[in-house]
mmCIF file of C-alpha atoms in Angstrom:
data_model
loop_
_atom_site.group_PDB
_atom_site.id
_atom_site.type_symbol
_atom_site.label_atom_id
_atom_site.label_comp_id
_atom_site.label_asym_id
_atom_site.label_seq_id
_atom_site.Cartn_x
_atom_site.Cartn_y
_atom_site.Cartn_z
ATOM 1 C CA UNK A 1 19.332 11.389 32.621
ATOM 2 C CA UNK A 2 21.644 11.173 29.640
ATOM 3 C CA UNK A 3 19.980 9.903 26.475
ATOM 4 C CA UNK A 4 21.890 8.021 23.786
ATOM 5 C CA UNK A 5 20.057 9.210 20.677
ATOM 6 C CA UNK A 6 22.314 7.280 18.323
ATOM 7 C CA UNK A 7 21.756 4.012 20.181
ATOM 8 C CA UNK A 8 17.997 4.455 20.077
ATOM 9 C CA UNK A 9 18.062 5.405 16.407
ATOM 10 C CA UNK A 10 20.089 2.319 15.538
ATOM 11 C CA UNK A 11 17.721 0.136 17.539
ATOM 12 C CA UNK A 12 14.796 1.455 15.495
ATOM 13 C CA UNK A 13 16.687 0.919 12.245
ATOM 14 C CA UNK A 14 17.718 -2.630 13.144
ATOM 15 C CA UNK A 15 14.210 -3.539 14.239
ATOM 16 C CA UNK A 16 12.823 -2.238 10.952
ATOM 17 C CA UNK A 17 15.451 -4.105 8.932
ATOM 18 C CA UNK A 18 14.473 -7.293 10.773
ATOM 19 C CA UNK A 19 10.796 -6.623 10.045
ATOM 20 C CA UNK A 20 11.574 -6.251 6.338
ATOM 21 C CA UNK A 21 13.569 -9.486 6.413
ATOM 22 C CA UNK A 22 10.561 -11.319 7.840
ATOM 23 C CA UNK A 23 8.354 -9.862 5.114
ATOM 24 C CA UNK A 24 10.762 -11.171 2.485
ATOM 25 C CA UNK A 25 10.530 -14.642 4.025
ATOM 26 C CA UNK A 26 6.732 -14.843 4.017
ATOM 27 C CA UNK A 27 6.126 -13.549 0.481
ATOM 28 C CA UNK A 28 4.316 -16.162 -1.571
ATOM 29 C CA UNK A 29 1.984 -16.647 -4.522
ATOM 30 C CA UNK A 30 -0.532 -14.264 -2.957
ATOM 31 C CA UNK A 31 1.730 -11.428 -4.058
ATOM 32 C CA UNK A 32 1.623 -12.726 -7.634
ATOM 33 C CA UNK A 33 -2.174 -12.993 -7.451
ATOM 34 C CA UNK A 34 -2.400 -9.387 -6.276
ATOM 35 C CA UNK A 35 -0.128 -8.239 -9.106
ATOM 36 C CA UNK A 36 -2.201 -10.078 -11.707
ATOM 37 C CA UNK A 37 -5.409 -8.595 -10.314
ATOM 38 C CA UNK A 38 -3.974 -5.082 -10.543
ATOM 39 C CA UNK A 39 -2.482 -5.663 -13.992
ATOM 40 C CA UNK A 40 -5.824 -6.938 -15.293
ATOM 41 C CA UNK A 41 -7.789 -4.074 -13.719
ATOM 42 C CA UNK A 42 -9.718 -2.072 -16.306
ATOM 43 C CA UNK A 43 -10.933 0.469 -13.775
ATOM 44 C CA UNK A 44 -8.944 2.254 -11.073
ATOM 45 C CA UNK A 45 -6.818 0.945 -8.233
ATOM 46 C CA UNK A 46 -8.359 2.450 -5.099
ATOM 47 C CA UNK A 47 -6.229 2.688 -1.963
ATOM 48 C CA UNK A 48 -8.250 2.752 1.247
ATOM 49 C CA UNK A 49 -6.987 3.546 4.733
ATOM 50 C CA UNK A 50 -7.287 5.774 7.784
ATOM 51 C CA UNK A 51 -4.757 7.096 10.300
ATOM 52 C CA UNK A 52 -1.163 6.030 9.601
ATOM 53 C CA UNK A 53 -2.456 3.471 7.114
ATOM 54 C CA UNK A 54 -4.315 6.275 5.372
ATOM 55 C CA UNK A 55 -1.065 8.163 4.837
ATOM 56 C CA UNK A 56 0.505 4.985 3.429
ATOM 57 C CA UNK A 57 -2.504 4.571 1.136
ATOM 58 C CA UNK A 58 -2.326 8.174 -0.091
ATOM 59 C CA UNK A 59 1.394 7.942 -0.845
ATOM 60 C CA UNK A 60 0.896 4.629 -2.641
ATOM 61 C CA UNK A 61 -1.902 6.013 -4.824
ATOM 62 C CA UNK A 62 0.492 8.788 -5.833
ATOM 63 C CA UNK A 63 3.211 6.263 -6.666
ATOM 64 C CA UNK A 64 0.863 4.149 -8.779
ATOM 65 C CA UNK A 65 -0.358 7.213 -10.664
ATOM 66 C CA UNK A 66 3.192 8.328 -11.424
ATOM 67 C CA UNK A 67 3.796 4.915 -12.985
ATOM 68 C CA UNK A 68 0.753 5.251 -15.228
ATOM 69 C CA UNK A 69 -1.469 2.933 -13.185
ATOM 70 C CA UNK A 70 -4.826 4.679 -12.722
ATOM 71 C CA UNK A 71 -5.400 5.046 -9.000
ATOM 72 C CA UNK A 72 -6.692 7.277 -6.241
ATOM 73 C CA UNK A 73 -6.853 7.446 -2.447
ATOM 74 C CA UNK A 74 -10.147 6.963 -0.633
ATOM 75 C CA UNK A 75 -10.136 7.997 3.031
ATOM 76 C CA UNK A 76 -12.108 5.366 4.925
ATOM 77 C CA UNK A 77 -13.870 7.896 7.162
ATOM 78 C CA UNK A 78 -14.966 9.970 4.169
ATOM 79 C CA UNK A 79 -16.010 6.830 2.309
ATOM 80 C CA UNK A 80 -18.643 5.929 4.899
ATOM 81 C CA UNK A 81 -20.065 9.454 4.548
ATOM 82 C CA UNK A 82 -20.685 9.330 0.812
ATOM 83 C CA UNK A 83 -17.325 9.109 -0.948
ATOM 84 C CA UNK A 84 -17.890 5.383 -1.400
ATOM 85 C CA UNK A 85 -19.833 6.449 -4.479
ATOM 86 C CA UNK A 86 -16.483 6.903 -6.233
ATOM 87 C CA UNK A 87 -16.083 3.118 -6.452
ATOM 88 C CA UNK A 88 -17.279 1.347 -9.578
ATOM 89 C CA UNK A 89 -17.374 -2.121 -11.059
ATOM 90 C CA UNK A 90 -14.013 -2.938 -12.599
ATOM 91 C CA UNK A 91 -12.016 -1.229 -9.859
ATOM 92 C CA UNK A 92 -9.621 -2.967 -7.488
ATOM 93 C CA UNK A 93 -9.550 -1.851 -3.852
ATOM 94 C CA UNK A 94 -6.389 -2.165 -1.775
ATOM 95 C CA UNK A 95 -7.439 -1.919 1.860
ATOM 96 C CA UNK A 96 -4.684 -1.207 4.376
ATOM 97 C CA UNK A 97 -5.107 -1.899 8.096
ATOM 98 C CA UNK A 98 -2.512 -3.247 10.496
ATOM 99 C CA UNK A 99 -5.126 -4.709 12.840
ATOM 100 C CA UNK A 100 -7.499 -5.759 10.089
ATOM 101 C CA UNK A 101 -10.320 -4.675 12.382
ATOM 102 C CA UNK A 102 -10.628 -0.973 11.497
ATOM 103 C CA UNK A 103 -14.362 -0.256 11.762
ATOM 104 C CA UNK A 104 -14.457 2.355 8.992
ATOM 105 C CA UNK A 105 -12.828 -0.049 6.540
ATOM 106 C CA UNK A 106 -14.951 -3.047 7.508
ATOM 107 C CA UNK A 107 -18.057 -0.937 6.913
ATOM 108 C CA UNK A 108 -17.075 -0.621 3.240
ATOM 109 C CA UNK A 109 -16.860 -4.347 2.527
ATOM 110 C CA UNK A 110 -20.558 -5.015 1.752
ATOM 111 C CA UNK A 111 -20.646 -2.321 -0.946
ATOM 112 C CA UNK A 112 -17.281 -3.421 -2.352
ATOM 113 C CA UNK A 113 -18.639 -6.950 -2.725
ATOM 114 C CA UNK A 114 -21.959 -5.730 -4.138
ATOM 115 C CA UNK A 115 -20.153 -3.801 -6.878
ATOM 116 C CA UNK A 116 -17.899 -6.734 -7.712
ATOM 117 C CA UNK A 117 -14.808 -4.668 -6.925
ATOM 118 C CA UNK A 118 -11.707 -6.811 -6.484
ATOM 119 C CA UNK A 119 -10.222 -6.552 -3.003
ATOM 120 C CA UNK A 120 -6.689 -6.879 -1.682
ATOM 121 C CA UNK A 121 -6.047 -6.695 2.073
ATOM 122 C CA UNK A 122 -2.683 -5.499 3.351
ATOM 123 C CA UNK A 123 -2.827 -6.495 6.998
ATOM 124 C CA UNK A 124 -0.658 -7.246 9.997
ATOM 125 C CA UNK A 125 -3.024 -9.997 11.129
ATOM 126 C CA UNK A 126 -3.861 -12.588 8.491
ATOM 127 C CA UNK A 127 -6.722 -14.038 10.570
ATOM 128 C CA UNK A 128 -8.456 -10.668 10.932
ATOM 129 C CA UNK A 129 -11.964 -9.822 9.752
ATOM 130 C CA UNK A 130 -10.598 -7.758 6.864
ATOM 131 C CA UNK A 131 -8.321 -10.546 5.694
ATOM 132 C CA UNK A 132 -11.138 -13.109 5.795
ATOM 133 C CA UNK A 133 -13.346 -10.929 3.606
ATOM 134 C CA UNK A 134 -10.962 -9.939 0.793
ATOM 135 C CA UNK A 135 -10.079 -11.744 -2.426
ATOM 136 C CA UNK A 136 -6.329 -11.629 -1.799
ATOM 137 C CA UNK A 137 -4.486 -11.332 1.513
ATOM 138 C CA UNK A 138 -1.028 -9.771 1.714
ATOM 139 C CA UNK A 139 0.172 -10.215 5.303
ATOM 140 C CA UNK A 140 2.951 -7.887 6.394
ATOM 141 C CA UNK A 141 4.359 -10.296 8.963
ATOM 142 C CA UNK A 142 4.135 -7.551 11.575
ATOM 143 C CA UNK A 143 5.112 -8.578 15.108
ATOM 144 C CA UNK A 144 6.031 -5.352 16.927
ATOM 145 C CA UNK A 145 6.763 -1.683 16.361
ATOM 146 C CA UNK A 146 10.420 -0.659 16.157
ATOM 147 C CA UNK A 147 12.542 0.800 18.929
ATOM 148 C CA UNK A 148 11.736 1.294 22.608
ATOM 149 C CA UNK A 149 8.275 2.818 22.081
ATOM 150 C CA UNK A 150 6.324 -0.271 21.105
ATOM 151 C CA UNK A 151 3.063 1.654 21.240
ATOM 152 C CA UNK A 152 4.067 4.132 18.496
ATOM 153 C CA UNK A 153 3.499 3.226 14.843
ATOM 154 C CA UNK A 154 6.707 2.572 12.900
ATOM 155 C CA UNK A 155 7.358 -0.901 11.478
ATOM 156 C CA UNK A 156 3.674 -1.495 10.751
ATOM 157 C CA UNK A 157 3.498 1.457 8.376
ATOM 158 C CA UNK A 158 6.866 0.703 6.807
ATOM 159 C CA UNK A 159 5.831 -2.865 5.983
ATOM 160 C CA UNK A 160 2.569 -1.761 4.374
ATOM 161 C CA UNK A 161 4.377 0.891 2.359
ATOM 162 C CA UNK A 162 6.979 -1.627 1.208
ATOM 163 C CA UNK A 163 4.286 -4.000 -0.048
ATOM 164 C CA UNK A 164 2.597 -1.186 -1.964
ATOM 165 C CA UNK A 165 5.909 -0.143 -3.531
ATOM 166 C CA UNK A 166 6.553 -3.749 -4.508
ATOM 167 C CA UNK A 167 3.145 -4.034 -6.163
ATOM 168 C CA UNK A 168 3.643 -0.771 -8.037
ATOM 169 C CA UNK A 169 7.073 -1.647 -9.390
ATOM 170 C CA UNK A 170 6.172 -5.236 -10.254
ATOM 171 C CA UNK A 171 3.081 -4.247 -12.243
ATOM 172 C CA UNK A 172 4.800 -1.304 -13.953
ATOM 173 C CA UNK A 173 7.710 -3.541 -14.957
ATOM 174 C CA UNK A 174 5.313 -6.203 -16.266
ATOM 175 C CA UNK A 175 3.630 -3.548 -18.401
ATOM 176 C CA UNK A 176 6.972 -2.518 -19.849
ATOM 177 C CA UNK A 177 7.099 1.007 -18.431
ATOM 178 C CA UNK A 178 9.996 2.954 -19.954
ATOM 179 C CA UNK A 179 11.884 6.003 -18.735
ATOM 180 C CA UNK A 180 10.415 7.961 -21.646
ATOM 181 C CA UNK A 181 6.850 7.071 -20.658
ATOM 182 C CA UNK A 182 7.569 7.827 -17.008
ATOM 183 C CA UNK A 183 8.965 11.237 -17.934
ATOM 184 C CA UNK A 184 5.575 12.166 -19.402
ATOM 185 C CA UNK A 185 3.960 11.489 -16.022
ATOM 186 C CA UNK A 186 6.720 13.319 -14.165
ATOM 187 C CA UNK A 187 7.834 16.360 -16.199
ATOM 188 C CA UNK A 188 8.642 18.584 -13.216
ATOM 189 C CA UNK A 189 11.254 18.768 -10.483
ATOM 190 C CA UNK A 190 14.742 17.316 -10.363
ATOM 191 C CA UNK A 191 13.451 13.885 -11.391
ATOM 192 C CA UNK A 192 11.764 15.283 -14.496
ATOM 193 C CA UNK A 193 14.808 17.356 -15.424
ATOM 194 C CA UNK A 194 17.109 14.358 -15.049
ATOM 195 C CA UNK A 195 14.854 12.127 -17.128
ATOM 196 C CA UNK A 196 14.530 14.662 -19.941
ATOM 197 C CA UNK A 197 18.291 15.281 -19.954
ATOM 198 C CA UNK A 198 19.037 11.564 -20.195
ATOM 199 C CA UNK A 199 16.499 11.054 -22.965
ATOM 200 C CA UNK A 200 17.944 13.748 -25.239
#
């Protein structure tokens, strides 16, 4: 059987573009509330996830840190085995789960509430258990994965990652982050070299 790789690739791309368009349409004041919560945070922004959502959470913690927003990644499975002790009052937790029913994440909610940690849910299902138990809900608008393999994660992760990028950039811009300040967080690599060259 002959396979049209280009056709399949374009189908995935178009499906993901459509998913991003839907996200743009459903953005509302909840996004502003999440940004204000993060901007006012005097502790750390803690990204929590597992599986694909865990990889999104880890990347997002890295992005926030590079922008000077104190953050770290907490793997949900490790958290229920003791790492939850890293959370402290004054932190803000961003919990990422497409289903909103991830058992390892739901198990963290009682302690998060007990500590008074602010909570933001990034979820595909706004009526999920996770969404109902967080201070701010950021629905991704997820309807289906991209391309012909609807069982394989694609659009769900992209939407969560996009929301995290949006939060990072919006808060960093509100705080007046400059290229000079960013260069101090990112002195290495091609990005660091370019920044230092432009700042001379």
